mmCIF file of C-alpha atoms in Angstrom:
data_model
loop_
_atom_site.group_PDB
_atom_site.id
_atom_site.type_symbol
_atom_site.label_atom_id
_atom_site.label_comp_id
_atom_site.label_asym_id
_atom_site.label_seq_id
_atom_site.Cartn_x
_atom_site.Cartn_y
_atom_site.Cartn_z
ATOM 1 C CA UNK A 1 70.786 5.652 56.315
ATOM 2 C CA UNK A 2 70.296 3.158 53.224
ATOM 3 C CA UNK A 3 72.721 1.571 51.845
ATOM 4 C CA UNK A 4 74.674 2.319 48.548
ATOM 5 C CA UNK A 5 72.956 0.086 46.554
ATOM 6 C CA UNK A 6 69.446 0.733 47.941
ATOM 7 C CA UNK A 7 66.862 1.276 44.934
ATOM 8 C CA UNK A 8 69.541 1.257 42.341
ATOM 9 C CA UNK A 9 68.221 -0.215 39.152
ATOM 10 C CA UNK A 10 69.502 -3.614 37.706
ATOM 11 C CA UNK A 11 70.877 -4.077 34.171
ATOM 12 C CA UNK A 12 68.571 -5.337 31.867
ATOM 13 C CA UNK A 13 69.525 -8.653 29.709
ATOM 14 C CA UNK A 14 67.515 -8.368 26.596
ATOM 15 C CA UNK A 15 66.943 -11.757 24.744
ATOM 16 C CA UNK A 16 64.926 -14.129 22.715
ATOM 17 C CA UNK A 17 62.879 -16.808 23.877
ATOM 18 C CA UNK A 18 61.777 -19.448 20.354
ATOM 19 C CA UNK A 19 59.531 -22.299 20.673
ATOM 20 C CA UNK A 20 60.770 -24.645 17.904
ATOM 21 C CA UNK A 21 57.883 -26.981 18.924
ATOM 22 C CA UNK A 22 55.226 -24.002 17.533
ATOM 23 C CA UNK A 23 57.588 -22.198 14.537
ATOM 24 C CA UNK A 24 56.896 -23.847 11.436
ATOM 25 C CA UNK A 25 59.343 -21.746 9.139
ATOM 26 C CA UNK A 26 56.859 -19.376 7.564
ATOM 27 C CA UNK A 27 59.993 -17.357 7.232
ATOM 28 C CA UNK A 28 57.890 -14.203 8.365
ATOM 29 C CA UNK A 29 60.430 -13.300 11.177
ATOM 30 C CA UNK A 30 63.456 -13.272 7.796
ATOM 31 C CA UNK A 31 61.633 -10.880 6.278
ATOM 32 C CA UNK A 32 60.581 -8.467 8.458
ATOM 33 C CA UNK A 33 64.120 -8.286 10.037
ATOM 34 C CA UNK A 34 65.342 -7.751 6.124
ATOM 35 C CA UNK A 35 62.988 -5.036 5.712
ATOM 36 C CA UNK A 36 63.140 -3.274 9.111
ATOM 37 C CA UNK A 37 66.289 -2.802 8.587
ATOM 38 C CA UNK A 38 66.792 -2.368 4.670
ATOM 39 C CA UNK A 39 68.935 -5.117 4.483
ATOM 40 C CA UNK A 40 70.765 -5.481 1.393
ATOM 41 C CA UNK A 41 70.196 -7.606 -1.506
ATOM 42 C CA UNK A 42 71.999 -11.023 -0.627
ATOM 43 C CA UNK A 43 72.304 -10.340 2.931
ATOM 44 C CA UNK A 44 70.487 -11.838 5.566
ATOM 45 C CA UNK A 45 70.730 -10.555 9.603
ATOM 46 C CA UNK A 46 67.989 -13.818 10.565
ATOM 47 C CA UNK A 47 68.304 -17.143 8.922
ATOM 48 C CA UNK A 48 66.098 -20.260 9.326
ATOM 49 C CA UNK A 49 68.139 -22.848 9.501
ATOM 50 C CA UNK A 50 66.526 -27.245 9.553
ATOM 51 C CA UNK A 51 67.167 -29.791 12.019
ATOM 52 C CA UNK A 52 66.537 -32.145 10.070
ATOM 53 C CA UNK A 53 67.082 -32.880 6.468
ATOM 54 C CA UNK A 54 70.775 -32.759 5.223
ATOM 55 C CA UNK A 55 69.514 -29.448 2.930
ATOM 56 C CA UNK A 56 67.268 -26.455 4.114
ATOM 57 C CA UNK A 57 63.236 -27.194 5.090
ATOM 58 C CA UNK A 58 63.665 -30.619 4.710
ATOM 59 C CA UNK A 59 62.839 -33.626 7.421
ATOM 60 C CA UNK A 60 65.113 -36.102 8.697
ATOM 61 C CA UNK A 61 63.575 -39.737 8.246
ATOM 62 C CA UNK A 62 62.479 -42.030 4.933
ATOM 63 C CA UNK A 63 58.936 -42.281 4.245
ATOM 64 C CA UNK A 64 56.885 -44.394 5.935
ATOM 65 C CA UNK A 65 58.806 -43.644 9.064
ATOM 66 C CA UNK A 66 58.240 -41.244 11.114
ATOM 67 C CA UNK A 67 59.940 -37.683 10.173
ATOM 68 C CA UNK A 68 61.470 -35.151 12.108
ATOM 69 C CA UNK A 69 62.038 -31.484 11.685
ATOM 70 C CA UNK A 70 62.551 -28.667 13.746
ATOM 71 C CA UNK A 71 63.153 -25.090 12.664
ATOM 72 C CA UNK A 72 65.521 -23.298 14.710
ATOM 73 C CA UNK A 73 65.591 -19.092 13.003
ATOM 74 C CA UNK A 74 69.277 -17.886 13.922
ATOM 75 C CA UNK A 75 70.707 -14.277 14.031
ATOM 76 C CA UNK A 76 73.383 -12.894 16.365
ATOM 77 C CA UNK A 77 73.012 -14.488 20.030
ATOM 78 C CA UNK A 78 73.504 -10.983 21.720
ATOM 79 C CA UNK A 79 75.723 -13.097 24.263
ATOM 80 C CA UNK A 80 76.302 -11.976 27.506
ATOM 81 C CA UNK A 81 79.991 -12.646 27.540
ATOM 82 C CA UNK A 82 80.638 -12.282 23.258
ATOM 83 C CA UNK A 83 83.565 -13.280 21.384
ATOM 84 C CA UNK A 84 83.803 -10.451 18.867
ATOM 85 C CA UNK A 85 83.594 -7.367 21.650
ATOM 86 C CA UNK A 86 86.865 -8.995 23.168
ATOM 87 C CA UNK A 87 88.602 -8.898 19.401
ATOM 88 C CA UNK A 88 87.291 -5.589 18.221
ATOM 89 C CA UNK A 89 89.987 -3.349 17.882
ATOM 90 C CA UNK A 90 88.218 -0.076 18.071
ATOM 91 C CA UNK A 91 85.388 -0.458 20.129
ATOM 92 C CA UNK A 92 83.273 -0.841 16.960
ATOM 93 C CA UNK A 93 81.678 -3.641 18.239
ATOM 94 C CA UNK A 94 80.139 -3.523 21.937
ATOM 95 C CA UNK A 95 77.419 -4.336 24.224
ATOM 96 C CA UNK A 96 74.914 -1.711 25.175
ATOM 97 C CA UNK A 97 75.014 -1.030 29.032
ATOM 98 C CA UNK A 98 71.306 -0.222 28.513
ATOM 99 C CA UNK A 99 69.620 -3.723 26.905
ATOM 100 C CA UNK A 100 72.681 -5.852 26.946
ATOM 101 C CA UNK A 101 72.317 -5.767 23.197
ATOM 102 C CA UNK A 102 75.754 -6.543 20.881
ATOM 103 C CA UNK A 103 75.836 -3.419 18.345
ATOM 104 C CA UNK A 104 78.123 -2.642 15.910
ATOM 105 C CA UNK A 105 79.234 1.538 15.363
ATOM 106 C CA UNK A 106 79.687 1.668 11.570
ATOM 107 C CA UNK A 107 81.497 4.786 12.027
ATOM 108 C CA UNK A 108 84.642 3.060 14.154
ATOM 109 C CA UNK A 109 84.476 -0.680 11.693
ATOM 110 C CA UNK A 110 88.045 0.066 10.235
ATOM 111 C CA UNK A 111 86.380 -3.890 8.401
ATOM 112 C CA UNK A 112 89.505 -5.692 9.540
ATOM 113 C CA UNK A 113 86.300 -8.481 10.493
ATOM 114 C CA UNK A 114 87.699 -9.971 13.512
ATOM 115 C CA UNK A 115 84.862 -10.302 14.752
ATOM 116 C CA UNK A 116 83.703 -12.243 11.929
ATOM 117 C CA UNK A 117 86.414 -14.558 13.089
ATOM 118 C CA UNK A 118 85.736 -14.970 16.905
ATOM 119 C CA UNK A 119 82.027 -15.803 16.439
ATOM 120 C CA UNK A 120 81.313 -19.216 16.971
ATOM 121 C CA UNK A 121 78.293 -18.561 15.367
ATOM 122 C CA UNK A 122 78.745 -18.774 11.238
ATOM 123 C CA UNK A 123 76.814 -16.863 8.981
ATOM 124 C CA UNK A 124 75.539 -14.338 11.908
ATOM 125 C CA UNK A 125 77.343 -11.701 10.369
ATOM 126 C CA UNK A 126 78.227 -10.012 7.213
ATOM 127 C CA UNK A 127 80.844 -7.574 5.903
ATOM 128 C CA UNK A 128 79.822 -4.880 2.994
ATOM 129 C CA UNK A 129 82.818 -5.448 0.334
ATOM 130 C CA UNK A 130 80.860 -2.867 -1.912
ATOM 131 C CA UNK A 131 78.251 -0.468 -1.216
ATOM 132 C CA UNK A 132 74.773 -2.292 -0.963
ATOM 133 C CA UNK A 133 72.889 -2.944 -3.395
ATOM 134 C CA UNK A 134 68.543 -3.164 -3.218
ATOM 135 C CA UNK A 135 66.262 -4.216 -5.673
ATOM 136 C CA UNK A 136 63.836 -1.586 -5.410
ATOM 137 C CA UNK A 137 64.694 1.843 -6.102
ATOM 138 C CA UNK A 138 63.352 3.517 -3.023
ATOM 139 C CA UNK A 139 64.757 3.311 1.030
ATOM 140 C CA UNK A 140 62.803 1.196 3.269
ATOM 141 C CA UNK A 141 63.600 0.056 7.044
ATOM 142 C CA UNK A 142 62.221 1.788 9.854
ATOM 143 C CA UNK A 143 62.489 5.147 11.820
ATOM 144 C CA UNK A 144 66.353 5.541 12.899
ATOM 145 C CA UNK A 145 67.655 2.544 10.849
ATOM 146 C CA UNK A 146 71.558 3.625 10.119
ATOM 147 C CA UNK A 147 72.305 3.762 6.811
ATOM 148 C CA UNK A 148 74.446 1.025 5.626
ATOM 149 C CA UNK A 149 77.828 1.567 4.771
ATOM 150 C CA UNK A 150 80.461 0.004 2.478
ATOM 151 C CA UNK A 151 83.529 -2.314 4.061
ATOM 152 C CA UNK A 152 81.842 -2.275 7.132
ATOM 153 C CA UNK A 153 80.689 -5.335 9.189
ATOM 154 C CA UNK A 154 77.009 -6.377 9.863
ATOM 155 C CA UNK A 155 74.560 -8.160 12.041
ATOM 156 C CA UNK A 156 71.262 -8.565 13.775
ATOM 157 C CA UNK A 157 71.165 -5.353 16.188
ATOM 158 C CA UNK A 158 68.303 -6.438 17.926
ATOM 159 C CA UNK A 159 66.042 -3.894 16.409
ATOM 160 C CA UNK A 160 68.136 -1.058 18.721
ATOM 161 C CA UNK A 161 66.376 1.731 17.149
ATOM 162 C CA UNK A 162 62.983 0.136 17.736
ATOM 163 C CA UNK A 163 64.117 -0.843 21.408
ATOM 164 C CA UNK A 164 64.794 3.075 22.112
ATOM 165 C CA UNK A 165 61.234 3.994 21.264
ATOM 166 C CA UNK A 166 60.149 1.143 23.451
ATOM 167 C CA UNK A 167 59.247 -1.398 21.066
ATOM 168 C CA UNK A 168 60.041 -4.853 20.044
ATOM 169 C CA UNK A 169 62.063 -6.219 17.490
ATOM 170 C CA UNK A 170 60.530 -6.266 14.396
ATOM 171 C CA UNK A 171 60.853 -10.291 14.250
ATOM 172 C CA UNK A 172 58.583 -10.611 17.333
ATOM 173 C CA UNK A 173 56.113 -7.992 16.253
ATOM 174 C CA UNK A 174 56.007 -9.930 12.882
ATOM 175 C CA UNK A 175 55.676 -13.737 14.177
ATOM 176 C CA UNK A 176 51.498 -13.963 14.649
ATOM 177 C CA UNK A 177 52.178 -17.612 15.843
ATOM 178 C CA UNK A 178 53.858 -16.360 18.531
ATOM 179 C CA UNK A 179 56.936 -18.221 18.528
ATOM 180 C CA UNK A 180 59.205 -15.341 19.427
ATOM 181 C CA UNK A 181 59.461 -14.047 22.782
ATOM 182 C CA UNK A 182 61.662 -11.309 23.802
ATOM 183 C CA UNK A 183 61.984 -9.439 27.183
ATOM 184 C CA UNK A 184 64.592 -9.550 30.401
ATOM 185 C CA UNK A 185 66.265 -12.244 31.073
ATOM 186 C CA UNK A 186 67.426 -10.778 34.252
ATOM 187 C CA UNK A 187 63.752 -10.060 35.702
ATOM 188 C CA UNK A 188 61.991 -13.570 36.783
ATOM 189 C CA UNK A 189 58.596 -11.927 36.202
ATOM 190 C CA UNK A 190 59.229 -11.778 32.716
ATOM 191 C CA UNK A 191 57.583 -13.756 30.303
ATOM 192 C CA UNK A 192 60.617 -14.990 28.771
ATOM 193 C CA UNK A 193 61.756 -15.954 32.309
ATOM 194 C CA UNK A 194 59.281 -17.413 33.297
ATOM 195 C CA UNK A 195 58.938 -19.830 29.789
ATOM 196 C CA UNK A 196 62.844 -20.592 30.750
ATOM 197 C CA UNK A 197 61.784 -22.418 34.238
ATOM 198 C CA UNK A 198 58.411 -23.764 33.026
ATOM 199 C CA UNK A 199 59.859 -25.445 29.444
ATOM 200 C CA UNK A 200 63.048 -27.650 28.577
ATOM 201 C CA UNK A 201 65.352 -25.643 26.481
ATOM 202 C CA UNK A 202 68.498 -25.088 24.977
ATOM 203 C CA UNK A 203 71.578 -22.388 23.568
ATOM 204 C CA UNK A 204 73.819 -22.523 20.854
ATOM 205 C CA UNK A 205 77.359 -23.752 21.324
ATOM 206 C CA UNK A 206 76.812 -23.265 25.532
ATOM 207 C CA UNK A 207 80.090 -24.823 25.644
ATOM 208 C CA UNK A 208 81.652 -21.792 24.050
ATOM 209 C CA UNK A 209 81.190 -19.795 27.461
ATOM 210 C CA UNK A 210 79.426 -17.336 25.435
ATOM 211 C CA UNK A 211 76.023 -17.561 27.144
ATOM 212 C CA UNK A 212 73.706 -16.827 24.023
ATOM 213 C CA UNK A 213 70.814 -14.581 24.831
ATOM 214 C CA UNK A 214 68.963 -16.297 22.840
ATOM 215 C CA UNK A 215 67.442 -19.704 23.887
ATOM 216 C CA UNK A 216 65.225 -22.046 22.251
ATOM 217 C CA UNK A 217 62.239 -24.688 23.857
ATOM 218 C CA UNK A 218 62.405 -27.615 22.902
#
C-alpha cells in the first residue's frame, strides 16, 4: 500500500527570472503590464529602475571612463515568506496556494495600507485615494482584469487572470529580447531553474528573510 504522500502534486512557486546583462530598458515590459491591466493614469505596477546614474537611465562613470549601467525593472517580488500577508488585517492580501502568487482581494482592502508599510520594497505598491482616472475614454486591460476600485491598495498581481487561462504575464509575453523569464521555481527542469544554477544572480533585500520570487542575473 503507497504511502500518503505517493503521487501527490507539489506546490508550484511562480517567479521571475531577469537578465540585467541583456535588458536594455526599452521599457516594453512597463507598458504592457500598464495596459494589461488598465492601470491608472499615474500609477505604475512595473518600474525600471538604473544602477547607475544618481537619476533614472543614466550611467554611472565620467566620460572617457568607462560607464556602467544596469537596468534592473521592479514590481512586487511575490515573496515566498511576504511582509504585507503577515500585516493584512482582513485577509485582503494573500498568497495563492495555486502559483504562490501575492494577490490583493479589492473587495476585503478596508485601505488601512499596512501593507504598504511592511514592504521592504518602496514604490511596489499603490493605494487608490480617488477613483482612477485614464486618459482615454474607453476600458482596456485584458480578459478578467478586476476593475479597479477607489481607497483600495494595488500591485503587480502577476498577471493572475492570464495565469488561470494558462498564460504568461503580460511582461514576459511583451519582452522580444527575452530578458524575462517566468516559470517554477520549485521544479529544477524549469527554465527559470535551470538559468538559477547555470548564471550568478541576485534578490532584492535577501536579508529581509522575504525570499523574493523574483531574481535577477547578473
Amino acid at each position: 500500500m503507497g504511502s500518503e504522500t505517493e503521487g501527490a502534486s507539489v506546490a508550484r512557486r511562480l517567479g521571475f527570472v531577469i537578465d540585467t546583462t541583456t535588458c536594455y530598458g526599452c521599457q516594453a515590459c512597463v507598458l504592457a503590464c500598464k495596459i494589461e491591466n488598465n492601470v491608472a493614469d499615474n500609477v505604475r505596477w512595473n518600474n525600471l529602475l538604473t544602477d547607475g546614474g544618481d537619476s533614472p537611465n543614466t550611467p554611472s562613470g565620467t566620460y572617457p571612463d568607462t560607464l556602467h549601467r544596469l537596468y534592473y525593472p521592479v514590481a512586487c517580488q511575490h515573496c515566498e515568506n511576504p511582509a504585507c500577508v503577515k500585516v493584512c488585517p482582513v485577509g485582503a492580501t494573500f498568497k495563492d496556494p495555486e502559483t504562490g502568487a501575492v494577490r490583493q482581494d479589492y473587495d476585503k482592502c478596508i485601505g488601512c495600507r499596512m501593507c504598504m508599510s511592511a514592504c521592504p520594497y518602496n514604490g511596489v505598491r499603490s493605494f487608490n485615494w480617488e477613483e482612477p482616472k485614464y486618459s482615454i475614454d474607453h476600458k482596456v486591460g485584458g480578459k478578467g482584469v478586476p476593475e479597479h476600485q477607489k481607497h483600495v491598495v494595488e500591485k503587480c498581481t502577476m498577471c493572475y487572470h492570464r495565469l488561470a487561462r494558462g498564460e504568461e504575464p503580460a511582461c514576459v509575453n511583451a519582452c522580444k529580447i527575452y530578458a524575462r523569464h517566468w516559470g517554477d521555481l520549485n521544479d529544477p527542469q524549469s527554465e527559470v531553474s535551470q538559468l538559477l544554477a547555470s548564471r550568478p544572480h541576485e534578490q532584492l533585500l535577501p536579508e529581509r528573510g522575504t525570499n523574493p520570487s523574483v531574481y535577477y542575473l547578473v
